CSV table of C-alpha atoms in Angstrom, one decimal:
chain,number,residue,atom,x,y,z
A,979,UNK,CA,-10.5,-54.6,52.5
A,980,UNK,CA,-9.7,-58.1,52.7
A,981,UNK,CA,-7.4,-57.8,49.3
A,982,UNK,CA,-3.7,-57.7,48.2
A,983,UNK,CA,-2.0,-55.6,45.2
A,984,UNK,CA,0.5,-57.6,43.4
A,985,UNK,CA,3.1,-55.2,41.2
A,986,UNK,CA,4.5,-57.6,38.8
A,987,UNK,CA,7.4,-55.9,37.5
A,988,UNK,CA,8.1,-55.1,33.8
A,989,UNK,CA,11.2,-57.1,33.5
A,990,UNK,CA,9.0,-60.1,34.2
A,991,UNK,CA,7.0,-60.1,30.8
A,992,UNK,CA,10.1,-62.0,29.2
A,993,UNK,CA,9.3,-65.2,31.2
A,994,UNK,CA,7.8,-67.9,28.8
A,995,UNK,CA,6.2,-69.6,31.9
A,996,UNK,CA,4.8,-65.6,33.6
A,997,UNK,CA,1.8,-67.2,33.7
A,998,UNK,CA,2.6,-70.7,35.5
A,999,UNK,CA,4.4,-68.8,37.4
A,1000,UNK,CA,1.8,-66.3,38.9
A,1001,UNK,CA,-0.3,-69.0,39.4
A,1002,UNK,CA,2.1,-71.1,41.7
A,1003,UNK,CA,2.8,-68.0,43.6
A,1004,UNK,CA,-1.0,-67.5,44.1
A,1005,UNK,CA,-1.6,-71.3,45.6
A,1006,UNK,CA,0.7,-70.6,48.0
A,1007,UNK,CA,-0.7,-67.7,49.5
A,1008,UNK,CA,-3.0,-67.1,52.0
A,1009,UNK,CA,-6.3,-66.5,50.1
A,1010,UNK,CA,-7.1,-63.0,49.5
A,1011,UNK,CA,-8.6,-61.5,46.3
A,1012,UNK,CA,-5.8,-59.8,44.6
A,1013,UNK,CA,-5.6,-56.5,42.3
A,1014,UNK,CA,-2.6,-56.9,39.8
A,1015,UNK,CA,-0.9,-54.1,38.4
A,1016,UNK,CA,2.3,-54.2,35.9
A,1017,UNK,CA,5.3,-52.6,34.9
A,1018,UNK,CA,6.3,-51.6,31.5
A,1019,UNK,CA,9.3,-53.2,30.9
A,1020,UNK,CA,11.5,-52.8,27.8
A,1021,UNK,CA,9.0,-49.9,26.5
A,1022,UNK,CA,9.4,-48.0,28.9
A,1023,UNK,CA,13.2,-48.6,29.0
A,1024,UNK,CA,12.8,-47.3,25.4
A,1025,UNK,CA,11.2,-43.8,27.1
A,1026,UNK,CA,14.5,-43.6,29.1
A,1027,UNK,CA,16.8,-43.8,26.6
A,1028,UNK,CA,15.3,-41.3,24.2
A,1029,UNK,CA,14.6,-39.0,27.3
A,1030,UNK,CA,18.4,-39.1,28.2
A,1031,UNK,CA,19.2,-38.6,24.2
A,1032,UNK,CA,16.4,-35.8,23.9
A,1033,UNK,CA,15.9,-34.3,27.5
A,1034,UNK,CA,12.1,-34.9,26.9
A,1035,UNK,CA,10.0,-32.6,29.2
A,1036,UNK,CA,10.2,-34.2,32.3
A,1037,UNK,CA,6.1,-34.5,32.6
A,1038,UNK,CA,5.5,-35.5,29.4
A,1039,UNK,CA,7.8,-38.4,29.5
A,1040,UNK,CA,5.8,-39.6,33.1
A,1041,UNK,CA,2.3,-39.4,31.2
A,1042,UNK,CA,3.4,-40.9,28.2
A,1043,UNK,CA,5.0,-44.3,30.5
A,1044,UNK,CA,1.7,-44.3,32.2
A,1045,UNK,CA,0.0,-44.4,28.7
A,1046,UNK,CA,2.2,-47.3,27.8
A,1047,UNK,CA,1.4,-49.5,31.0
A,1048,UNK,CA,-2.1,-49.1,30.2
A,1049,UNK,CA,-0.9,-50.6,27.0
A,1050,UNK,CA,1.6,-53.7,29.1
A,1051,UNK,CA,-1.9,-54.6,31.2
A,1052,UNK,CA,-3.5,-55.4,27.8
A,1053,UNK,CA,-0.7,-57.7,26.9
A,1054,UNK,CA,-0.7,-59.0,30.8
A,1055,UNK,CA,-4.6,-59.4,29.5
A,1056,UNK,CA,-3.3,-61.9,27.5
A,1057,UNK,CA,-0.5,-63.7,28.9
A,1058,UNK,CA,-3.0,-64.3,32.1
A,1059,UNK,CA,-6.7,-64.2,30.5
A,1060,UNK,CA,-8.5,-65.3,33.5
A,1061,UNK,CA,-7.9,-62.3,35.4
A,1062,UNK,CA,-10.8,-59.5,35.0
A,1063,UNK,CA,-9.3,-56.4,33.4
A,1064,UNK,CA,-10.3,-53.3,34.9
A,1065,UNK,CA,-10.3,-50.2,32.6
A,1066,UNK,CA,-12.6,-47.8,34.1
A,1067,UNK,CA,-12.6,-45.9,36.9
A,1068,UNK,CA,-16.3,-46.4,37.4
A,1069,UNK,CA,-15.9,-49.8,37.9
A,1070,UNK,CA,-13.1,-49.3,40.5
A,1071,UNK,CA,-14.8,-47.3,42.4
A,1072,UNK,CA,-17.6,-49.3,43.1
A,1073,UNK,CA,-15.1,-52.1,44.7
A,1074,UNK,CA,-13.8,-48.9,46.8
A,1075,UNK,CA,-17.2,-48.7,48.3
A,1076,UNK,CA,-17.3,-52.4,49.2
A,1077,UNK,CA,-14.1,-52.1,51.3
A,1078,UNK,CA,-14.0,-53.7,54.4
A,1079,UNK,CA,-17.3,-56.2,53.0
A,1080,UNK,CA,-16.9,-59.8,53.5
A,1081,UNK,CA,-14.9,-61.8,51.3
A,1082,UNK,CA,-17.2,-63.8,48.6
A,1083,UNK,CA,-18.0,-67.1,49.6
A,1084,UNK,CA,-17.3,-68.7,46.5
A,1085,UNK,CA,-13.4,-67.8,46.7
A,1086,UNK,CA,-11.2,-65.4,46.0
A,1087,UNK,CA,-10.9,-63.3,42.4
A,1088,UNK,CA,-8.3,-61.9,40.7
A,1089,UNK,CA,-8.0,-58.7,38.9
A,1090,UNK,CA,-5.9,-56.8,36.6
A,1091,UNK,CA,-6.1,-53.1,37.1
A,1092,UNK,CA,-5.1,-50.6,34.4
A,1093,UNK,CA,-3.4,-47.4,35.7
A,1094,UNK,CA,-5.9,-45.1,34.2
A,1095,UNK,CA,-8.7,-46.3,36.1
A,1096,UNK,CA,-7.4,-44.6,39.3
A,1097,UNK,CA,-4.2,-42.8,38.5
A,1098,UNK,CA,-4.7,-39.8,36.5
A,1099,UNK,CA,-3.0,-36.7,35.5
A,1100,UNK,CA,-3.3,-33.7,37.9
A,1101,UNK,CA,-5.8,-36.0,39.7
A,1102,UNK,CA,-6.1,-34.6,43.3
A,1103,UNK,CA,-6.3,-38.5,44.9
A,1104,UNK,CA,-2.8,-39.3,43.3
A,1105,UNK,CA,-1.6,-38.1,46.9
A,1106,UNK,CA,1.4,-35.9,45.6
A,1107,UNK,CA,3.2,-38.9,43.8
A,1108,UNK,CA,5.3,-36.4,41.1
A,1109,UNK,CA,5.1,-36.7,37.8
A,1110,UNK,CA,8.4,-37.8,37.2
A,1111,UNK,CA,10.9,-40.7,36.8
A,1112,UNK,CA,10.8,-40.8,40.1
A,1113,UNK,CA,7.2,-42.2,40.4
A,1114,UNK,CA,7.2,-45.8,38.6
A,1115,UNK,CA,4.8,-48.7,38.5
A,1116,UNK,CA,5.9,-49.4,42.4
A,1117,UNK,CA,4.9,-46.0,44.0
A,1118,UNK,CA,1.5,-46.5,41.4
A,1119,UNK,CA,1.0,-49.7,43.6
A,1120,UNK,CA,1.0,-48.6,46.5
A,1121,UNK,CA,-1.3,-45.8,45.5
A,1122,UNK,CA,-3.6,-48.6,45.2
A,1123,UNK,CA,-2.6,-50.3,47.7
A,1124,UNK,CA,-3.5,-47.0,50.2
A,1125,UNK,CA,-7.0,-46.9,48.0
A,1126,UNK,CA,-8.3,-50.2,48.7
A,1127,UNK,CA,-7.0,-50.4,52.3
A,1128,UNK,CA,-5.8,-53.6,51.3
A,1129,UNK,CA,-4.0,-55.7,53.7
A,1130,UNK,CA,-0.4,-56.1,51.9
A,1131,UNK,CA,1.5,-54.6,49.0
A,1132,UNK,CA,3.4,-57.2,47.2
A,1133,UNK,CA,6.2,-56.8,44.3
A,1134,UNK,CA,7.0,-59.3,42.0
A,1135,UNK,CA,10.4,-58.7,40.6
A,1136,UNK,CA,13.3,-60.1,38.7
A,1137,UNK,CA,15.8,-60.5,41.6
A,1138,UNK,CA,15.9,-60.2,45.5
A,1139,UNK,CA,16.3,-56.9,47.6
A,1140,UNK,CA,19.7,-56.8,47.9
A,1141,UNK,CA,19.6,-56.3,51.5
A,1142,UNK,CA,16.7,-58.5,52.7
A,1143,UNK,CA,15.5,-56.4,56.1
A,1144,UNK,CA,16.4,-53.3,54.3
A,1145,UNK,CA,14.9,-49.8,55.2
A,1146,UNK,CA,12.7,-48.5,52.3
A,1147,UNK,CA,14.9,-45.6,51.7
A,1148,UNK,CA,17.8,-47.8,51.3
A,1149,UNK,CA,16.2,-49.6,48.4
A,1150,UNK,CA,15.2,-46.6,46.7
A,1151,UNK,CA,18.6,-45.3,47.0
A,1152,UNK,CA,19.8,-48.5,45.3
A,1153,UNK,CA,17.1,-48.6,42.9
A,1154,UNK,CA,15.8,-51.6,43.6
A,1155,UNK,CA,12.3,-49.4,44.5
A,1156,UNK,CA,11.7,-45.8,42.8
A,1157,UNK,CA,12.6,-43.0,44.4
A,1158,UNK,CA,8.7,-42.1,45.2
A,1159,UNK,CA,8.4,-45.6,46.9
A,1160,UNK,CA,9.2,-44.4,50.8
A,1161,UNK,CA,7.0,-42.5,51.4
A,1162,UNK,CA,4.3,-43.8,49.2
A,1163,UNK,CA,4.3,-47.4,51.0
A,1164,UNK,CA,5.3,-45.7,54.9
A,1165,UNK,CA,2.3,-47.0,56.2
A,1166,UNK,CA,2.0,-50.0,54.4
A,1167,UNK,CA,2.6,-53.9,55.0
A,1168,UNK,CA,5.2,-54.7,51.9
A,1169,UNK,CA,6.9,-58.0,50.7
A,1170,UNK,CA,9.5,-58.5,48.0
A,1171,UNK,CA,10.0,-61.6,46.0
A,1172,UNK,CA,11.9,-62.3,43.3
A,1173,UNK,CA,9.3,-64.4,40.9
A,1174,UNK,CA,12.0,-65.5,38.8
A,1175,UNK,CA,13.0,-68.1,41.6
A,1176,UNK,CA,10.0,-69.8,41.9
A,1177,UNK,CA,10.6,-73.7,41.1
A,1178,UNK,CA,7.9,-74.6,38.9
A,1179,UNK,CA,8.9,-78.8,39.7
A,1180,UNK,CA,8.9,-77.9,43.6
């Protein structure tokens, strides 16, 4: 499918000019339809703190955080209202069925996808992603990329990788991506972008 999947790190949600930075970055990219997924940021970090204190059930904590990701998608939609918000499995399913079709002649489209539209508890199509802290939005975005057969997966983060040419396993070991990501993104074309470094005055 002629598209890319873009994960916006939750740590970027505190940028006052987040929408402008995303717009500027998109303008510099080859034209493709874009499917955005947003991380949980401080909301998920709060659950991590509670987990350390109370030793929450691992699966409960994971799916509770996925619910929070649906909330962060709605916040992102307030920040970037031009993105079409995809909330239902039915609508996303209709897009899956159009894989390989010719791009819209009127130009590219930008969607914002809630994880619940394709990633649900005990779903066989989750491709074995563990319901634990080992799976974050990094791997969930990789899952969507595989489902859409997208041309690339871009992770917008708050810092560049510790090593520019590092293997995914090394990036996971350093905590730059989640532990499930090397397997989830094994056959994908992956790029990492430090969105905080985008120069809006350039």
